[in-house]
Amino acid sequence: MRLADARRDHYRKLAKDQGYRSRAAYKLKQLDDSYHLLKRNYRVVDIGCAPGGWVQVAAKQVGAAGRVVGIDLKAVEPVAGATILEGSIDDPAAIAKIVEELGERADVVLSDLAPNVSGMWEVDHARQIDLTRSALALARQVLRGGGSAVFKVFEGEFMKELKGEMAASFGKVLVSKPTASRQESSELYLVCLNFAKN
Ligand code: SAM
């Protein structure tokens, strides 16, 4: 078995054993271990949250007095302690609903958004960057000063420009590749710290 397959199987088995809905849950856990993003009582928005692995991790970390609001195009089975909306990050009505559910500004915005992949690399990369730009716009709208965000990006020619846009709003933007992310995949996570609210 190739190392990449063995690693994928490892996280799939771990997710099954530990009750997480996706292998992706371990990417967020590893990012959180490194950057301490999720704290007790925090308000968190999770964009592109189906099937809900990240929501499970976030809900556990923020505890009963925190709040997690997830959104996805697809329906998601309920997660205890979280509110999950069905809709698109590009839809102003869905964004208004997120803001309403949050009640107050968010401490953390998470985005693991991925488009339906066409197989044409340049198209998929451009679509993913466009989606992530919408996630960045939402983060700017809802984050508190000093808040953090994590955005998945497909590495490619438009990433640098988007990273620059993030750097205009955050004190620090770090590039991270958790070990739970397949090494051969082009996905990276941009960890944005210390949001500067206008
Ligand atoms: N983090 C999730 C987990 O741990 O279970 C996995 C997320 S999955 C990789 C990416 C998600 O982005 C898909 O479920 C997809 O439906 C969602 N997505 C794509 N475009 C979207 C959009 N415009 N609005 C909301 N969600 C979207």
GROMACS .gro file of C-alpha atoms and ligand atoms in nm:
model
  225
    1MET     CA    1   0.000   0.000   0.000
    2ARG     CA    2   0.129   0.346  -0.084
    3LEU     CA    3   0.206   0.571   0.213
    4ALA     CA    4  -0.064   0.819   0.102
    5ASP     CA    5  -0.329   0.542   0.096
    6ALA     CA    6  -0.216   0.412   0.434
    7ARG     CA    7  -0.246   0.760   0.582
    8ARG     CA    8  -0.593   0.808   0.434
    9ASP     CA    9  -0.704   0.471   0.573
   10HIS     CA   10  -0.559   0.561   0.911
   11TYR     CA   11  -0.766   0.882   0.940
   12ARG     CA   12  -1.077   0.712   0.799
   13LYS     CA   13  -1.052   0.443   1.067
   14LEU     CA   14  -0.978   0.697   1.339
   15ALA     CA   15  -1.285   0.902   1.236
   16LYS     CA   16  -1.503   0.591   1.248
   17ASP     CA   17  -1.366   0.483   1.588
   18GLN     CA   18  -1.393   0.829   1.741
   19GLY     CA   19  -1.735   0.916   1.598
   20TYR     CA   20  -1.632   1.191   1.355
   21ARG     CA   21  -1.820   1.223   1.029
   22SER     CA   22  -1.519   1.298   0.815
   23ARG     CA   23  -1.146   1.248   0.796
   24ALA     CA   24  -1.140   1.625   0.755
   25ALA     CA   25  -1.212   1.657   1.129
   26TYR     CA   26  -0.844   1.570   1.191
   27LYS     CA   27  -0.725   1.855   0.971
   28LEU     CA   28  -0.906   2.103   1.196
   29LYS     CA   29  -0.787   1.925   1.510
   30GLN     CA   30  -0.426   1.949   1.390
   31LEU     CA   31  -0.464   2.316   1.294
   32ASP     CA   32  -0.619   2.385   1.634
   33ASP     CA   33  -0.337   2.199   1.813
   34SER     CA   34  -0.084   2.417   1.631
   35TYR     CA   35  -0.256   2.757   1.649
   36HIS     CA   36  -0.499   2.729   1.946
   37LEU     CA   37  -0.785   2.877   1.749
   38LEU     CA   38  -1.088   2.731   1.927
   39LYS     CA   39  -1.149   2.821   2.290
   40ARG     CA   40  -1.425   2.773   2.545
   41ASN     CA   41  -1.733   2.997   2.491
   42TYR     CA   42  -1.620   3.109   2.146
   43ARG     CA   43  -1.855   3.188   1.857
   44VAL     CA   44  -1.755   3.008   1.541
   45VAL     CA   45  -1.881   3.013   1.182
   46ASP     CA   46  -1.803   2.707   0.965
   47ILE     CA   47  -1.850   2.764   0.591
   48GLY     CA   48  -1.887   2.459   0.367
   49CYS     CA   49  -1.948   2.235   0.667
   50ALA     CA   50  -2.103   1.912   0.526
   51PRO     CA   51  -2.097   1.637   0.643
   52GLY     CA   52  -2.010   1.811   0.971
   53GLY     CA   53  -1.671   1.688   1.094
   54TRP     CA   54  -1.539   2.039   1.159
   55VAL     CA   55  -1.866   2.136   1.327
   56GLN     CA   56  -1.826   1.839   1.564
   57VAL     CA   57  -1.469   1.943   1.652
   58ALA     CA   58  -1.564   2.311   1.697
   59ALA     CA   59  -1.876   2.237   1.907
   60LYS     CA   60  -1.669   2.021   2.141
   61GLN     CA   61  -1.399   2.285   2.182
   62VAL     CA   62  -1.629   2.584   2.246
   63GLY     CA   63  -1.852   2.392   2.489
   64ALA     CA   64  -2.216   2.447   2.582
   65ALA     CA   65  -2.181   2.822   2.633
   66GLY     CA   66  -2.018   2.873   2.293
   67ARG     CA   67  -2.192   2.886   1.958
   68VAL     CA   68  -2.121   2.717   1.626
   69VAL     CA   69  -2.308   2.816   1.309
   70GLY     CA   70  -2.240   2.603   1.002
   71ILE     CA   71  -2.357   2.645   0.645
   72ASP     CA   72  -2.348   2.420   0.339
   73LEU     CA   73  -2.529   2.375   0.009
   74LYS     CA   74  -2.602   2.021   0.125
   75ALA     CA   75  -2.826   1.916   0.412
   76VAL     CA   76  -2.627   1.814   0.720
   77GLU     CA   77  -2.742   1.583   1.000
   78PRO     CA   78  -2.783   1.789   1.319
   79VAL     CA   79  -2.482   1.822   1.550
   80ALA     CA   80  -2.549   1.873   1.922
   81GLY     CA   81  -2.463   2.226   2.027
   82ALA     CA   82  -2.453   2.369   1.672
   83THR     CA   83  -2.689   2.543   1.431
   84ILE     CA   84  -2.659   2.431   1.071
   85LEU     CA   85  -2.805   2.623   0.779
   86GLU     CA   86  -2.863   2.497   0.427
   87GLY     CA   87  -2.765   2.758   0.169
   88SER     CA   88  -2.489   2.917  -0.035
   89ILE     CA   89  -2.218   3.146   0.093
   90ASP     CA   90  -2.290   3.359  -0.216
   91ASP     CA   91  -2.650   3.425  -0.112
   92PRO     CA   92  -2.708   3.750   0.086
   93ALA     CA   93  -3.016   3.596   0.255
   94ALA     CA   94  -2.804   3.305   0.384
   95ILE     CA   95  -2.543   3.550   0.511
   96ALA     CA   96  -2.810   3.753   0.692
   97LYS     CA   97  -2.927   3.431   0.858
   98ILE     CA   98  -2.571   3.349   0.973
   99VAL     CA   99  -2.537   3.698   1.124
  100GLU     CA  100  -2.874   3.657   1.298
  101GLU     CA  101  -2.783   3.314   1.439
  102LEU     CA  102  -2.448   3.440   1.566
  103GLY     CA  103  -2.609   3.718   1.771
  104GLU     CA  104  -2.271   3.878   1.833
  105ARG     CA  105  -1.949   3.900   1.637
  106ALA     CA  106  -1.762   3.575   1.579
  107ASP     CA  107  -1.429   3.485   1.736
  108VAL     CA  108  -1.337   3.244   1.456
  109VAL     CA  109  -1.442   3.184   1.095
  110LEU     CA  110  -1.359   2.848   0.935
  111SER     CA  111  -1.383   2.768   0.565
  112ASP     CA  112  -1.322   2.424   0.418
  113LEU     CA  113  -1.508   2.518   0.098
  114ALA     CA  114  -1.456   2.304  -0.210
  115PRO     CA  115  -1.644   2.332  -0.540
  116ASN     CA  116  -1.772   2.034  -0.733
  117VAL     CA  117  -1.451   1.945  -0.911
  118SER     CA  118  -1.459   1.931  -1.290
  119GLY     CA  119  -1.123   1.759  -1.324
  120MET     CA  120  -0.991   2.058  -1.518
  121TRP     CA  121  -0.732   2.184  -1.275
  122GLU     CA  122  -0.729   2.552  -1.369
  123VAL     CA  123  -1.108   2.578  -1.361
  124ASP     CA  124  -1.132   2.405  -1.022
  125HIS     CA  125  -0.855   2.621  -0.877
  126ALA     CA  126  -1.022   2.944  -0.998
  127ARG     CA  127  -1.364   2.833  -0.865
  128GLN     CA  128  -1.222   2.739  -0.529
  129ILE     CA  129  -1.044   3.073  -0.497
  130ASP     CA  130  -1.368   3.256  -0.589
  131LEU     CA  131  -1.559   3.065  -0.324
  132THR     CA  132  -1.290   3.140  -0.067
  133ARG     CA  133  -1.307   3.508  -0.157
  134SER     CA  134  -1.677   3.497  -0.059
  135ALA     CA  135  -1.575   3.333   0.270
  136LEU     CA  136  -1.322   3.612   0.328
  137ALA     CA  137  -1.594   3.873   0.264
  138LEU     CA  138  -1.814   3.704   0.524
  139ALA     CA  139  -1.523   3.687   0.771
  140ARG     CA  140  -1.470   4.062   0.731
  141GLN     CA  141  -1.838   4.118   0.801
  142VAL     CA  142  -1.873   3.903   1.113
  143LEU     CA  143  -1.536   3.875   1.292
  144ARG     CA  144  -1.452   4.069   1.606
  145GLY     CA  145  -1.129   4.265   1.620
  146GLY     CA  146  -0.846   4.022   1.704
  147GLY     CA  147  -1.045   3.724   1.574
  148SER     CA  148  -0.903   3.443   1.358
  149ALA     CA  149  -0.994   3.258   1.043
  150VAL     CA  150  -0.888   2.945   0.856
  151PHE     CA  151  -0.943   2.918   0.481
  152LYS     CA  152  -0.881   2.613   0.270
  153VAL     CA  153  -0.726   2.703  -0.066
  154PHE     CA  154  -0.625   2.502  -0.368
  155GLU     CA  155  -0.267   2.606  -0.438
  156GLY     CA  156  -0.216   2.772  -0.777
  157GLU     CA  157  -0.165   3.098  -0.960
  158PHE     CA  158  -0.447   3.293  -0.787
  159MET     CA  159  -0.354   3.193  -0.433
  160LYS     CA  160  -0.088   3.459  -0.384
  161GLU     CA  161  -0.331   3.739  -0.472
  162LEU     CA  162  -0.594   3.606  -0.231
  163LYS     CA  163  -0.334   3.566   0.043
  164GLY     CA  164  -0.245   3.933  -0.011
  165GLU     CA  165  -0.613   4.029   0.033
  166MET     CA  166  -0.616   3.835   0.360
  167ALA     CA  167  -0.298   4.005   0.477
  168ALA     CA  168  -0.473   4.342   0.434
  169SER     CA  169  -0.728   4.242   0.701
  170PHE     CA  170  -0.526   4.022   0.939
  171GLY     CA  171  -0.208   4.082   1.137
  172LYS     CA  172  -0.063   3.747   1.030
  173VAL     CA  173  -0.138   3.497   0.752
  174LEU     CA  174   0.034   3.158   0.781
  175VAL     CA  175   0.032   2.872   0.532
  176SER     CA  176  -0.028   2.529   0.685
  177LYS     CA  177  -0.058   2.174   0.555
  178PRO     CA  178  -0.184   1.944   0.832
  179THR     CA  179  -0.062   1.584   0.808
  180ALA     CA  180  -0.426   1.468   0.780
  181SER     CA  181  -0.440   1.651   0.444
  182ARG     CA  182  -0.329   1.421   0.163
  183GLN     CA  183   0.025   1.516   0.065
  184GLU     CA  184  -0.052   1.473  -0.304
  185SER     CA  185  -0.355   1.705  -0.286
  186SER     CA  186  -0.308   2.071  -0.369
  187GLU     CA  187  -0.506   2.192  -0.070
  188LEU     CA  188  -0.344   2.417   0.185
  189TYR     CA  189  -0.488   2.607   0.479
  190LEU     CA  190  -0.431   2.979   0.529
  191VAL     CA  191  -0.442   3.052   0.900
  192CYS     CA  192  -0.526   3.420   0.953
  193LEU     CA  193  -0.467   3.571   1.297
  194ASN     CA  194  -0.548   3.901   1.464
  195PHE     CA  195  -0.826   4.044   1.248
  196ALA     CA  196  -0.813   4.421   1.217
  197LYS     CA  197  -1.173   4.541   1.233
  198ASN     CA  198  -1.242   4.869   1.053
  199SAM     N1  199  -1.516   2.050   0.675
  199SAM     C1  200  -1.616   1.953   0.632
  199SAM     C2  201  -1.616   1.838   0.731
  199SAM     O1  202  -1.528   1.832   0.816
  199SAM     O2  203  -1.708   1.755   0.726
  199SAM     C3  204  -1.592   1.908   0.489
  199SAM     C4  205  -1.622   2.015   0.388
  199SAM     S1  206  -1.621   1.962   0.220
  199SAM     C5  207  -1.452   1.938   0.190
  199SAM     C6  208  -1.654   2.110   0.129
  199SAM     C7  209  -1.799   2.156   0.131
  199SAM     O3  210  -1.810   2.285   0.067
  199SAM     C8  211  -1.895   2.064   0.054
  199SAM     O4  212  -1.981   2.000   0.142
  199SAM     C9  213  -1.971   2.160  -0.040
  199SAM     O5  214  -2.108   2.132  -0.050
  199SAM    C10  215  -1.947   2.296   0.028
  199SAM     N2  216  -1.973   2.409  -0.062
  199SAM    C11  217  -1.930   2.427  -0.189
  199SAM     N3  218  -1.978   2.542  -0.240
  199SAM    C12  219  -2.052   2.601  -0.141
  199SAM    C13  220  -2.125   2.723  -0.132
  199SAM     N4  221  -2.134   2.808  -0.236
  199SAM     N5  222  -2.187   2.753  -0.015
  199SAM    C14  223  -2.181   2.667   0.089
  199SAM     N6  224  -2.112   2.550   0.087
  199SAM    C15  225  -2.049   2.516  -0.027
   0.00000   0.00000   0.00000
